[in-house]
Amino acid sequence: MIFKKLRNKKWFGIATNMYVLVLTVFVIWMIFFDTNSLFIHNELQNQIESLEKQKEYLKDEIARDKKIIEKLSDPKELEKFAREQYFLKKKDEEIYLIEYQDSLKTKEDE
């Protein structure tokens, strides 16, 4: 009785059409179960965006390093860099490092 009432409805005829059923199964398969599913595609797109951001960051780092290398080609700049970064000194020269109380590590800081 209920089945006869449903069969007379227009949407029931469309929903039970073989083409609609096959298309529905195909779409569900492609979204959830296929190796190239929508979820995997979304994950890969997120990875691509992350790698593009990393690429831009590394390009900026390369440009910054090229500037430093160009700057260090000058002997005076190279000496300045060595003195500041590696605390190198000339013969018969004394260097004093002044450390402020704020810069010293204490047991409380650790």
XYZ file of N, CA and C in Angstrom:
330
model
N 0.823 -1.192 0.000
C 0.000 0.000 0.000
C 0.869 1.259 0.000
N 1.795 1.352 0.917
C 2.679 2.522 0.993
C 3.575 2.573 -0.244
N 4.018 1.408 -0.685
C 4.892 1.335 -1.854
C 4.186 1.843 -3.118
N 2.899 1.562 -3.236
C 2.133 2.039 -4.388
C 2.008 3.559 -4.365
N 1.840 4.124 -3.175
C 1.741 5.583 -3.059
C 3.073 6.238 -3.421
N 4.164 5.615 -2.972
C 5.487 6.169 -3.284
C 5.789 6.067 -4.773
N 5.382 4.975 -5.410
C 5.665 4.759 -6.818
C 4.970 5.798 -7.701
N 3.904 6.338 -7.241
C 3.178 7.347 -8.010
C 3.817 8.739 -7.910
N 4.716 8.939 -6.970
C 5.381 10.239 -6.821
C 6.406 10.422 -7.937
N 6.610 11.691 -8.344
C 7.532 12.000 -9.437
C 8.989 11.774 -9.030
N 9.352 12.179 -7.822
C 10.741 12.050 -7.367
C 11.150 10.591 -7.230
N 10.197 9.719 -6.927
C 10.501 8.289 -6.804
C 10.917 7.709 -8.147
N 10.280 8.158 -9.194
C 10.623 7.693 -10.532
C 12.022 8.155 -10.936
N 12.352 9.372 -10.561
C 13.680 9.897 -10.885
C 14.749 9.189 -10.049
N 14.471 8.981 -8.753
C 15.450 8.368 -7.857
C 15.710 6.909 -8.203
N 14.737 6.228 -8.764
C 14.924 4.813 -9.104
C 15.376 4.606 -10.545
N 15.621 5.695 -11.259
C 16.141 5.600 -12.620
C 17.541 4.989 -12.567
N 17.837 4.077 -13.467
C 19.118 3.368 -13.466
C 20.293 4.322 -13.647
N 20.153 5.318 -14.490
C 21.231 6.274 -14.731
C 21.531 7.097 -13.479
N 20.474 7.493 -12.779
C 20.655 8.273 -11.549
C 21.343 7.424 -10.483
N 20.949 6.171 -10.365
C 21.567 5.286 -9.378
C 23.051 5.046 -9.685
N 23.375 4.796 -10.938
C 24.767 4.570 -11.328
C 25.588 5.842 -11.115
N 25.040 6.986 -11.484
C 25.734 8.249 -11.285
C 25.972 8.521 -9.804
N 25.003 8.239 -8.965
C 25.143 8.439 -7.529
C 26.242 7.546 -6.952
N 26.258 6.293 -7.332
C 27.298 5.377 -6.868
C 28.665 5.849 -7.348
N 28.746 6.294 -8.600
C 30.007 6.782 -9.153
C 30.522 7.995 -8.385
N 29.643 8.943 -8.107
C 30.046 10.150 -7.380
C 30.504 9.801 -5.972
N 29.786 8.944 -5.281
C 30.184 8.529 -3.932
C 31.537 7.829 -3.964
N 31.726 6.973 -4.977
C 33.008 6.269 -5.109
C 34.152 7.267 -5.334
N 33.951 8.233 -6.200
C 35.006 9.197 -6.513
C 35.315 10.119 -5.335
N 34.330 10.446 -4.540
C 34.559 11.350 -3.410
C 35.242 10.638 -2.252
N 34.863 9.408 -1.957
C 35.327 8.765 -0.742
C 36.338 7.640 -0.949
N 36.185 6.808 -1.964
C 36.931 5.553 -2.026
C 38.047 5.492 -3.064
N 38.037 6.319 -4.060
C 39.015 6.246 -5.137
C 40.392 6.689 -4.648
N 41.450 6.243 -5.339
C 42.804 6.645 -4.940
C 43.028 8.133 -5.167
N 42.258 8.739 -6.023
C 42.320 10.179 -6.249
C 41.081 10.857 -5.691
N 40.679 10.458 -4.507
C 39.443 10.976 -3.925
C 39.570 12.454 -3.596
N 38.451 13.049 -3.280
C 38.403 14.464 -2.953
C 39.248 14.767 -1.718
N 39.244 13.890 -0.744
C 40.013 14.113 0.479
C 41.515 14.081 0.208
N 41.952 13.126 -0.578
C 43.375 13.047 -0.920
C 43.775 14.255 -1.760
N 42.918 14.641 -2.672
C 43.189 15.822 -3.491
C 43.336 17.061 -2.607
N 42.505 17.188 -1.593
C 42.563 18.316 -0.669
C 43.874 18.288 0.122
N 44.289 17.120 0.598
C 45.557 17.008 1.330
C 46.736 17.391 0.444
N 46.715 16.935 -0.789
C 47.801 17.263 -1.712
C 47.831 18.756 -2.020
N 46.677 19.372 -2.124
C 46.627 20.813 -2.366
C 47.215 21.573 -1.179
N 46.933 21.121 0.041
C 47.511 21.749 1.228
C 49.029 21.587 1.251
N 49.520 20.428 0.846
C 50.965 20.215 0.780
C 51.602 21.134 -0.252
N 50.945 21.308 -1.379
C 51.475 22.191 -2.417
C 51.582 23.621 -1.885
N 50.555 24.080 -1.204
C 50.586 25.436 -0.650
C 51.705 25.577 0.368
N 51.876 24.578 1.209
C 52.943 24.612 2.213
C 54.316 24.649 1.551
N 54.500 23.847 0.522
C 55.785 23.821 -0.174
C 56.048 25.123 -0.929
N 55.011 25.748 -1.444
C 55.199 27.035 -2.112
C 55.601 28.116 -1.118
N 55.023 28.093 0.084
C 55.427 29.041 1.122
C 56.885 28.805 1.512
N 57.262 27.547 1.659
C 58.636 27.221 2.002
C 59.592 27.660 0.882
N 59.160 27.512 -0.355
C 59.963 27.927 -1.507
C 60.223 29.433 -1.465
N 59.182 30.209 -1.172
C 59.341 31.661 -1.083
C 60.277 32.038 0.069
N 60.123 31.364 1.199
C 60.997 31.641 2.348
C 62.454 31.353 1.983
N 62.700 30.228 1.324
C 64.063 29.864 0.963
C 64.636 30.804 -0.098
N 63.810 31.290 -1.007
C 64.280 32.276 -1.977
C 64.727 33.551 -1.267
N 63.952 33.982 -0.268
C 64.334 35.162 0.509
C 65.647 34.925 1.255
N 65.801 33.735 1.811
C 67.039 33.403 2.520
C 68.236 33.399 1.563
N 68.043 32.877 0.373
C 69.122 32.856 -0.620
C 69.512 34.282 -0.997
N 68.520 35.140 -1.204
C 68.805 36.534 -1.550
C 69.562 37.224 -0.422
N 69.151 36.954 0.819
C 69.830 37.560 1.977
C 71.266 37.056 2.072
N 71.468 35.761 1.849
C 72.816 35.195 1.910
C 73.698 35.723 0.784
N 73.122 35.933 -0.389
C 73.899 36.507 -1.502
C 74.379 37.914 -1.159
N 73.517 38.693 -0.499
C 73.916 40.039 -0.080
C 75.061 39.970 0.927
N 74.976 39.033 1.848
C 76.044 38.888 2.844
C 77.346 38.461 2.178
N 77.269 37.529 1.245
C 78.471 37.068 0.540
C 79.082 38.214 -0.263
N 78.237 38.997 -0.914
C 78.731 40.149 -1.677
C 79.393 41.158 -0.751
N 78.783 41.350 0.395
C 79.329 42.290 1.373
C 80.665 41.791 1.919
N 80.804 40.490 2.101
C 82.033 39.930 2.670
C 83.163 39.823 1.653
N 82.901 40.146 0.408
C 83.988 40.125 -0.576
C 84.966 41.277 -0.330
N 84.543 42.300 0.377
C 85.418 43.407 0.765
C 86.238 42.970 1.988
N 87.583 43.090 1.938
C 88.417 42.631 3.073
C 88.099 43.331 4.398
N 87.743 44.602 4.350
C 87.426 45.314 5.600
C 86.140 44.764 6.226
N 85.158 44.504 5.382
C 83.898 43.938 5.886
C 84.104 42.518 6.415
N 84.974 41.771 5.754
C 85.278 40.414 6.202
C 85.939 40.442 7.578
N 86.869 41.358 7.758
C 87.529 41.489 9.066
C 86.528 41.904 10.135
N 85.667 42.855 9.804
C 84.637 43.292 10.755
C 83.719 42.129 11.152
N 83.311 41.337 10.153
C 82.458 40.188 10.420
C 83.162 39.170 11.316
N 84.438 38.892 11.022
C 85.195 37.921 11.823
C 85.363 38.408 13.260
N 85.608 39.679 13.431
C 85.759 40.218 14.792
C 84.444 40.169 15.571
N 83.340 40.511 14.916
C 82.059 40.549 15.620
C 81.492 39.159 15.895
N 81.582 38.276 14.913
C 80.942 36.977 15.049
C 81.818 35.929 15.727
N 83.107 35.935 15.410
C 83.985 34.880 15.905
C 85.017 35.379 16.904
N 84.955 36.639 17.271
C 85.836 37.251 18.261
C 87.312 37.053 17.913
N 87.636 37.147 16.634
C 89.017 37.047 16.202
C 89.729 38.364 16.503
N 91.049 38.279 16.667
C 91.821 39.481 16.995
C 93.159 39.437 16.286
N 93.800 40.590 16.243
C 95.133 40.692 15.678
C 96.147 40.353 16.757
N 97.414 40.136 16.334
C 98.478 39.885 17.311
C 98.651 41.108 18.202
N 99.000 40.849 19.437
C 99.239 41.908 20.438
C 98.022 42.811 20.619
N 96.878 42.252 20.513
C 95.643 43.009 20.706
C 94.811 42.304 21.773
N 94.236 43.076 22.644
C 93.395 42.509 23.695
C 91.943 42.904 23.441
N 91.077 41.966 23.680
C 89.648 42.216 23.498
C 88.952 41.977 24.830
N 88.097 42.910 25.187
C 87.319 42.781 26.407
C 85.850 42.624 26.036
N 85.238 41.573 26.552
C 83.805 41.355 26.339
C 83.076 41.802 27.587
N 82.147 42.693 27.390
C 81.380 43.218 28.508
C 80.011 42.550 28.489
N 79.716 41.845 29.558
C 78.410 41.201 29.675
C 77.631 41.895 30.773
N 76.416 42.220 30.462
C 75.557 42.870 31.432
C 74.838 41.812 32.260
N 74.377 42.199 33.407
C 73.706 41.284 34.319
C 72.502 40.624 33.653
N 71.796 41.348 32.810
C 70.611 40.808 32.138
C 70.963 39.698 31.153
N 72.169 39.740 30.602
C 72.532 38.762 29.580
C 73.124 37.482 30.171
N 73.448 37.482 31.453
C 74.016 36.294 32.080
C 72.906 35.333 32.491
N 73.156 34.063 32.278
C 72.179 33.053 32.690
C 72.389 32.714 34.168
N 71.314 32.614 34.856
C 71.366 32.227 36.276
C 70.581 30.956 36.455
N 70.655 30.395 37.627
C 69.916 29.152 37.909
C 68.407 29.398 37.835
N 67.964 30.585 38.162
C 66.538 30.903 38.115
C 66.008 30.915 36.682
N 66.864 31.304 35.714
C 66.449 31.371 34.310
C 66.283 29.992 33.708
N 67.011 29.018 34.169
C 67.000 27.681 33.575
C 65.818 26.884 33.951
